[in-house]
Tab-separated table of C-alpha atoms and ligand atoms in Angstrom:
chain	number	residue	atom	x	y	z
A	1	MET	CA	-0.014	0.203	0.038
A	2	ASN	CA	1.102	3.292	-0.852
A	3	LYS	CA	0.758	5.204	2.793
A	4	LEU	CA	1.010	8.548	1.248
A	5	GLN	CA	-2.109	8.208	-0.766
A	6	VAL	CA	-3.968	6.715	1.972
A	7	PHE	CA	-5.630	8.768	4.914
A	8	GLU	CA	-7.267	7.195	7.981
A	9	LEU	CA	-9.094	9.006	10.326
A	10	ASN	CA	-7.502	8.274	13.643
A	11	HIS	CA	-9.608	9.939	16.170
A	12	PRO	CA	-11.287	8.849	19.359
A	13	LEU	CA	-14.767	10.457	18.065
A	14	ILE	CA	-14.504	8.816	14.983
A	15	GLU	CA	-13.981	5.477	16.982
A	16	HIS	CA	-16.921	5.598	19.184
A	17	LYS	CA	-18.920	6.505	16.102
A	18	LEU	CA	-17.932	3.367	14.116
A	19	GLY	CA	-18.614	1.353	17.297
A	20	ILE	CA	-22.192	2.027	17.129
A	21	LEU	CA	-22.145	2.043	13.088
A	22	ARG	CA	-20.933	-1.218	13.339
A	23	ASN	CA	-23.285	-2.935	15.967
A	24	LYS	CA	-25.912	-4.882	14.373
A	25	LYS	CA	-28.356	-3.825	16.805
A	26	THR	CA	-28.120	0.035	15.628
A	27	GLY	CA	-31.297	0.855	13.637
A	28	THR	CA	-31.758	2.483	10.158
A	29	LYS	CA	-32.180	6.053	11.599
A	30	GLU	CA	-28.870	5.999	13.437
A	31	PHE	CA	-27.148	4.284	11.031
A	32	ARG	CA	-28.025	6.753	8.494
A	33	GLU	CA	-27.056	9.726	10.851
A	34	LEU	CA	-23.668	8.291	11.789
A	35	ILE	CA	-22.883	7.668	8.011
A	36	GLU	CA	-23.747	11.592	7.485
A	37	GLU	CA	-21.539	12.674	10.415
A	38	ILE	CA	-18.875	10.330	9.637
A	39	SER	CA	-18.573	11.564	6.053
A	40	MET	CA	-18.761	15.108	7.244
A	41	PHE	CA	-15.482	14.582	8.865
A	42	LEU	CA	-14.202	12.601	5.845
A	43	CYS	CA	-14.705	15.579	3.621
A	44	TYR	CA	-13.198	18.041	6.069
A	45	THR	CA	-10.055	16.028	5.984
A	46	ALA	CA	-10.057	15.605	2.309
A	47	MET	CA	-10.182	19.482	1.972
A	48	ASN	CA	-6.896	19.902	4.173
A	49	ASP	CA	-4.956	20.501	0.612
A	50	ALA	CA	-7.935	23.001	-0.873
A	51	LYS	CA	-6.593	25.772	-2.747
A	52	LEU	CA	-7.953	29.156	-1.403
A	53	GLU	CA	-8.711	32.876	-3.141
A	54	ASP	CA	-7.906	35.986	-0.981
A	55	TYR	CA	-10.609	38.831	-1.272
A	56	GLU	CA	-10.907	41.726	0.643
A	57	ILE	CA	-13.564	42.207	3.319
A	58	SER	CA	-14.313	44.692	5.891
A	59	THR	CA	-14.831	43.591	9.512
A	60	PRO	CA	-16.764	45.849	12.047
A	61	LEU	CA	-13.028	47.065	12.749
A	62	CYS	CA	-11.179	47.299	9.777
A	63	LYS	CA	-10.456	45.887	6.226
A	64	MET	CA	-8.573	42.644	5.793
A	65	ASN	CA	-7.757	39.932	3.455
A	66	ALA	CA	-10.036	36.848	4.015
A	67	LYS	CA	-9.960	33.387	2.033
A	68	LYS	CA	-12.423	31.716	0.381
A	69	LEU	CA	-12.888	28.459	-1.612
A	70	ASN	CA	-14.294	28.386	-5.230
A	71	GLU	CA	-16.763	25.697	-4.341
A	72	ASP	CA	-17.493	25.525	-8.318
A	73	ASN	CA	-14.293	23.699	-8.638
A	74	TYR	CA	-15.746	20.634	-6.524
A	75	ALA	CA	-18.202	17.714	-7.417
A	76	PHE	CA	-19.622	14.752	-5.373
A	77	VAL	CA	-20.021	11.908	-7.022
A	78	PRO	CA	-21.670	9.123	-5.121
A	79	ILE	CA	-21.989	5.613	-5.941
A	80	LEU	CA	-25.885	4.482	-5.629
A	81	ARG	CA	-27.182	3.195	-3.699
A	82	ALA	CA	-24.855	3.355	-0.334
A	83	GLY	CA	-22.541	6.541	-1.496
A	84	MET	CA	-26.194	8.476	-1.517
A	85	GLY	CA	-25.706	8.018	2.224
A	86	MET	CA	-23.086	10.320	2.565
A	87	LEU	CA	-24.129	12.890	0.691
A	88	ASN	CA	-25.634	14.965	3.118
A	89	GLY	CA	-22.945	14.920	5.253
A	90	VAL	CA	-20.437	16.052	2.769
A	91	ILE	CA	-23.071	18.915	1.513
A	92	ASN	CA	-22.528	20.613	4.803
A	93	VAL	CA	-18.863	20.832	3.970
A	94	ILE	CA	-19.332	22.146	0.595
A	95	PRO	CA	-22.683	23.147	0.108
A	96	ASN	CA	-22.268	24.711	-3.459
A	97	ALA	CA	-20.468	21.705	-4.922
A	98	GLU	CA	-22.053	19.911	-8.068
A	99	ILE	CA	-23.356	16.503	-8.011
A	100	GLY	CA	-23.396	13.616	-10.094
A	101	HIS	CA	-24.258	10.094	-9.952
A	102	ILE	CA	-23.098	6.624	-10.568
A	103	GLY	CA	-25.373	3.737	-10.508
A	104	MET	CA	-23.331	-0.262	-9.733
A	105	TYR	CA	-24.056	-3.012	-7.950
A	106	ARG	CA	-21.758	-5.735	-7.167
A	107	ASP	CA	-23.217	-9.155	-8.959
A	108	GLU	CA	-22.991	-11.215	-6.035
A	109	THR	CA	-23.656	-14.660	-8.180
A	110	ASN	CA	-20.642	-13.575	-10.728
A	111	ASN	CA	-17.241	-13.008	-8.763
A	112	HIS	CA	-18.658	-10.045	-6.960
A	113	LYS	CA	-17.871	-8.041	-10.271
A	114	PRO	CA	-19.575	-4.359	-10.493
A	115	VAL	CA	-22.564	-3.748	-13.174
A	116	ASN	CA	-23.044	-0.177	-13.996
A	117	TYR	CA	-26.592	0.597	-14.439
A	118	PHE	CA	-26.271	4.471	-14.527
A	119	PHE	CA	-24.126	7.375	-15.045
A	120	LYS	CA	-24.822	11.069	-14.916
A	121	VAL	CA	-22.529	13.812	-14.234
A	122	PRO	CA	-22.269	17.732	-14.699
A	123	LYS	CA	-21.203	19.107	-17.860
A	124	ASN	CA	-18.024	20.599	-17.141
A	125	ILE	CA	-16.838	17.876	-14.665
A	126	GLU	CA	-13.464	17.531	-16.265
A	127	ASN	CA	-12.760	20.869	-14.890
A	128	LYS	CA	-13.506	20.073	-11.299
A	129	GLU	CA	-11.858	17.855	-8.702
A	130	VAL	CA	-14.410	15.138	-8.060
A	131	ILE	CA	-14.881	13.726	-4.454
A	132	LEU	CA	-16.346	10.197	-5.235
A	133	LEU	CA	-18.474	8.802	-2.602
A	134	ASP	CA	-19.078	5.020	-1.341
A	135	PRO	CA	-19.016	3.873	2.217
A	136	MET	CA	-17.428	0.418	1.483
A	137	LEU	CA	-14.396	-0.548	-0.471
A	138	ALA	CA	-14.043	-4.196	-0.395
A	139	THR	CA	-12.954	-5.641	-3.607
A	140	GLY	CA	-12.399	-2.310	-4.918
A	141	GLY	CA	-13.838	-3.572	-8.135
A	142	SER	CA	-17.043	-0.741	-8.007
A	143	ALA	CA	-14.264	2.087	-7.088
A	144	VAL	CA	-12.008	0.700	-9.925
A	145	ASP	CA	-14.840	0.844	-12.456
A	146	ALA	CA	-16.242	4.199	-11.069
A	147	ILE	CA	-12.939	6.175	-11.254
A	148	ASP	CA	-12.416	4.765	-15.224
A	149	LEU	CA	-15.850	6.338	-16.032
A	150	LEU	CA	-15.098	9.498	-14.420
A	151	LYS	CA	-11.541	9.446	-16.237
A	152	GLY	CA	-13.307	8.439	-19.450
A	153	LYS	CA	-15.130	11.993	-19.161
A	154	GLY	CA	-11.693	13.641	-18.887
A	155	VAL	CA	-11.553	14.045	-14.953
A	156	LYS	CA	-8.176	14.569	-13.922
A	157	SER	CA	-8.418	15.020	-10.135
A	158	ILE	CA	-10.226	12.320	-8.036
A	159	LYS	CA	-10.548	11.615	-4.275
A	160	PHE	CA	-12.220	8.611	-2.783
A	161	LEU	CA	-14.157	8.955	0.488
A	162	CYS	CA	-15.181	5.743	2.074
A	163	ILE	CA	-16.150	4.733	5.630
A	164	ILE	CA	-14.668	1.355	5.822
A	165	ALA	CA	-11.975	0.051	3.556
A	166	ALA	CA	-10.550	-3.485	2.988
A	167	PRO	CA	-6.818	-3.999	2.476
A	168	GLU	CA	-7.461	-5.718	-0.815
A	169	GLY	CA	-9.569	-2.832	-1.877
A	170	LEU	CA	-7.278	-0.219	-1.300
A	171	LYS	CA	-4.321	-2.585	-2.957
A	172	ASN	CA	-6.760	-2.814	-6.056
A	173	VAL	CA	-7.620	0.795	-6.383
A	174	GLN	CA	-3.853	2.058	-5.848
A	175	GLN	CA	-2.684	-0.315	-8.527
A	176	LYS	CA	-5.003	0.834	-11.098
A	177	HIS	CA	-5.360	4.549	-10.024
A	178	PRO	CA	-2.081	5.503	-7.943
A	179	ASP	CA	-3.051	9.126	-8.807
A	180	VAL	CA	-6.442	8.553	-6.755
A	181	LYS	CA	-6.211	9.560	-2.706
A	182	ILE	CA	-8.195	7.783	-0.524
A	183	TYR	CA	-9.734	8.793	2.509
A	184	CYS	CA	-11.146	6.246	5.004
A	185	ALA	CA	-12.644	6.188	8.592
A	186	LYS	CA	-11.140	2.830	9.212
A	187	ILE	CA	-9.027	0.211	7.176
A	188	ASP	CA	-10.253	-3.078	8.225
A	189	GLU	CA	-8.730	-6.726	8.653
A	190	LYS	CA	-9.604	-8.746	5.584
A	191	LEU	CA	-12.622	-9.985	3.314
A	192	ASN	CA	-14.382	-12.996	4.038
A	193	GLU	CA	-15.140	-15.730	1.210
A	194	ASP	CA	-18.336	-13.470	0.165
A	195	ALA	CA	-16.092	-10.544	-0.256
A	196	TYR	CA	-17.654	-8.503	2.585
A	197	ILE	CA	-15.431	-6.791	4.943
A	198	LEU	CA	-14.276	-8.133	8.385
A	199	PRO	CA	-15.160	-6.935	10.977
A	200	GLY	CA	-16.956	-4.375	8.854
A	201	LEU	CA	-20.847	-3.500	9.158
A	202	GLY	CA	-22.594	-5.666	6.625
A	203	ASP	CA	-24.125	-4.416	3.780
A	204	ALA	CA	-24.075	-0.633	4.082
A	205	GLY	CA	-27.054	-0.155	1.325
A	206	ASP	CA	-29.425	-2.689	3.187
A	207	ARG	CA	-28.721	-0.978	6.457
A	208	ILE	CA	-29.133	2.849	5.268
A	209	TYR	CA	-32.390	1.623	3.261
A	210	GLY	CA	-33.616	-0.759	5.652
A	211	THR	CA	-33.965	-3.536	2.974
A	212	LYS	CA	-33.486	-7.091	3.353
B	1	PRP	C1	-21.755	-2.313	-2.261
B	1	PRP	C2	-20.743	-1.117	-1.479
B	1	PRP	C3	-19.738	-0.804	-2.680
B	1	PRP	C4	-19.730	-1.855	-3.177
B	1	PRP	C5	-18.061	-2.321	-2.712
B	1	PRP	O1	-22.710	-1.984	-3.115
B	1	PRP	O2	-21.456	0.346	-1.626
B	1	PRP	O3	-20.411	-0.007	-3.945
B	1	PRP	O4	-20.581	-2.950	-2.769
B	1	PRP	O5	-17.674	-3.517	-3.239
B	1	PRP	P1	-16.235	-3.906	-4.130
B	1	PRP	O6	-15.246	-2.986	-3.393
B	1	PRP	O7	-16.151	-5.344	-3.494
B	1	PRP	O8	-16.933	-3.573	-5.296
B	1	PRP	P2	-23.722	-3.010	-3.627
B	1	PRP	O9	-23.384	-3.250	-4.719
B	1	PRP	O10	-23.881	-3.813	-2.462
B	1	PRP	O11	-25.095	-2.196	-3.948
B	1	PRP	P3	-25.922	-1.059	-3.233
B	1	PRP	O12	-24.950	0.187	-2.506
B	1	PRP	O13	-27.057	-0.508	-4.243
B	1	PRP	O14	-26.127	-1.928	-1.874
B	2	URA	N1	-20.648	-3.989	0.309
B	2	URA	C1	-20.801	-3.775	1.468
B	2	URA	O1	-21.783	-3.049	1.719
B	2	URA	N2	-20.438	-4.276	2.680
B	2	URA	C2	-19.427	-5.237	2.581
B	2	URA	O2	-18.813	-5.420	3.443
B	2	URA	C3	-18.612	-5.475	1.258
B	2	URA	C4	-19.243	-4.785	0.042
């Protein structure tokens, strides 16, 4: 693993929230809220290299040079379904970013390979930094294909935000897309024989939407 490209949130508050999130007794409402909260912290961390512009303001006392972020430079792209659960959290951090959607599901009967069923992104996405959202990085197949699709549209700068990452998925994404920085709340142990993350949190989409 190229550690310089992978950022894990190491913080007691995140550990606390992850414990509740992973617990199978936690219900849909609280699960959804925690995904949003952790996503907000992930996005905050991923913005630590953001470029700012100077502009002049007047405080009640004097003039000063303030800094601003050009929010038009950013687009959030959740991978449906589970990635949508992260959107409200990241929108709190960059409210004016544009939003695209990539629909993908893992074909659980066919080697867990992702199947793409939807792709709609903002018109000038090639000029934006894209923040790709999916709570689970398991084999990495979905993330790799989503990044392929974005690069196919000319996107040059991509960050991937997830809640839980498996070492196998990190390796896969880094091999295929070494330029993409990955931000996760936790790197877990491994995948099981069904390509679920251990200890993980189960099926993120099902837990967010109360399906199954
Ligand atoms: C889950 C998850 C990722 C993918 C991760 O989605 O949200 O998109 O699996 O697995 P991978 O790294 O092995 O590709 P799923 O296919 O279950 O669809 P859903 O979001 O609609 O539930
Ligand atoms: N998708 C999930 O939702 N959970 C996993 O553990 C792996 C893939």
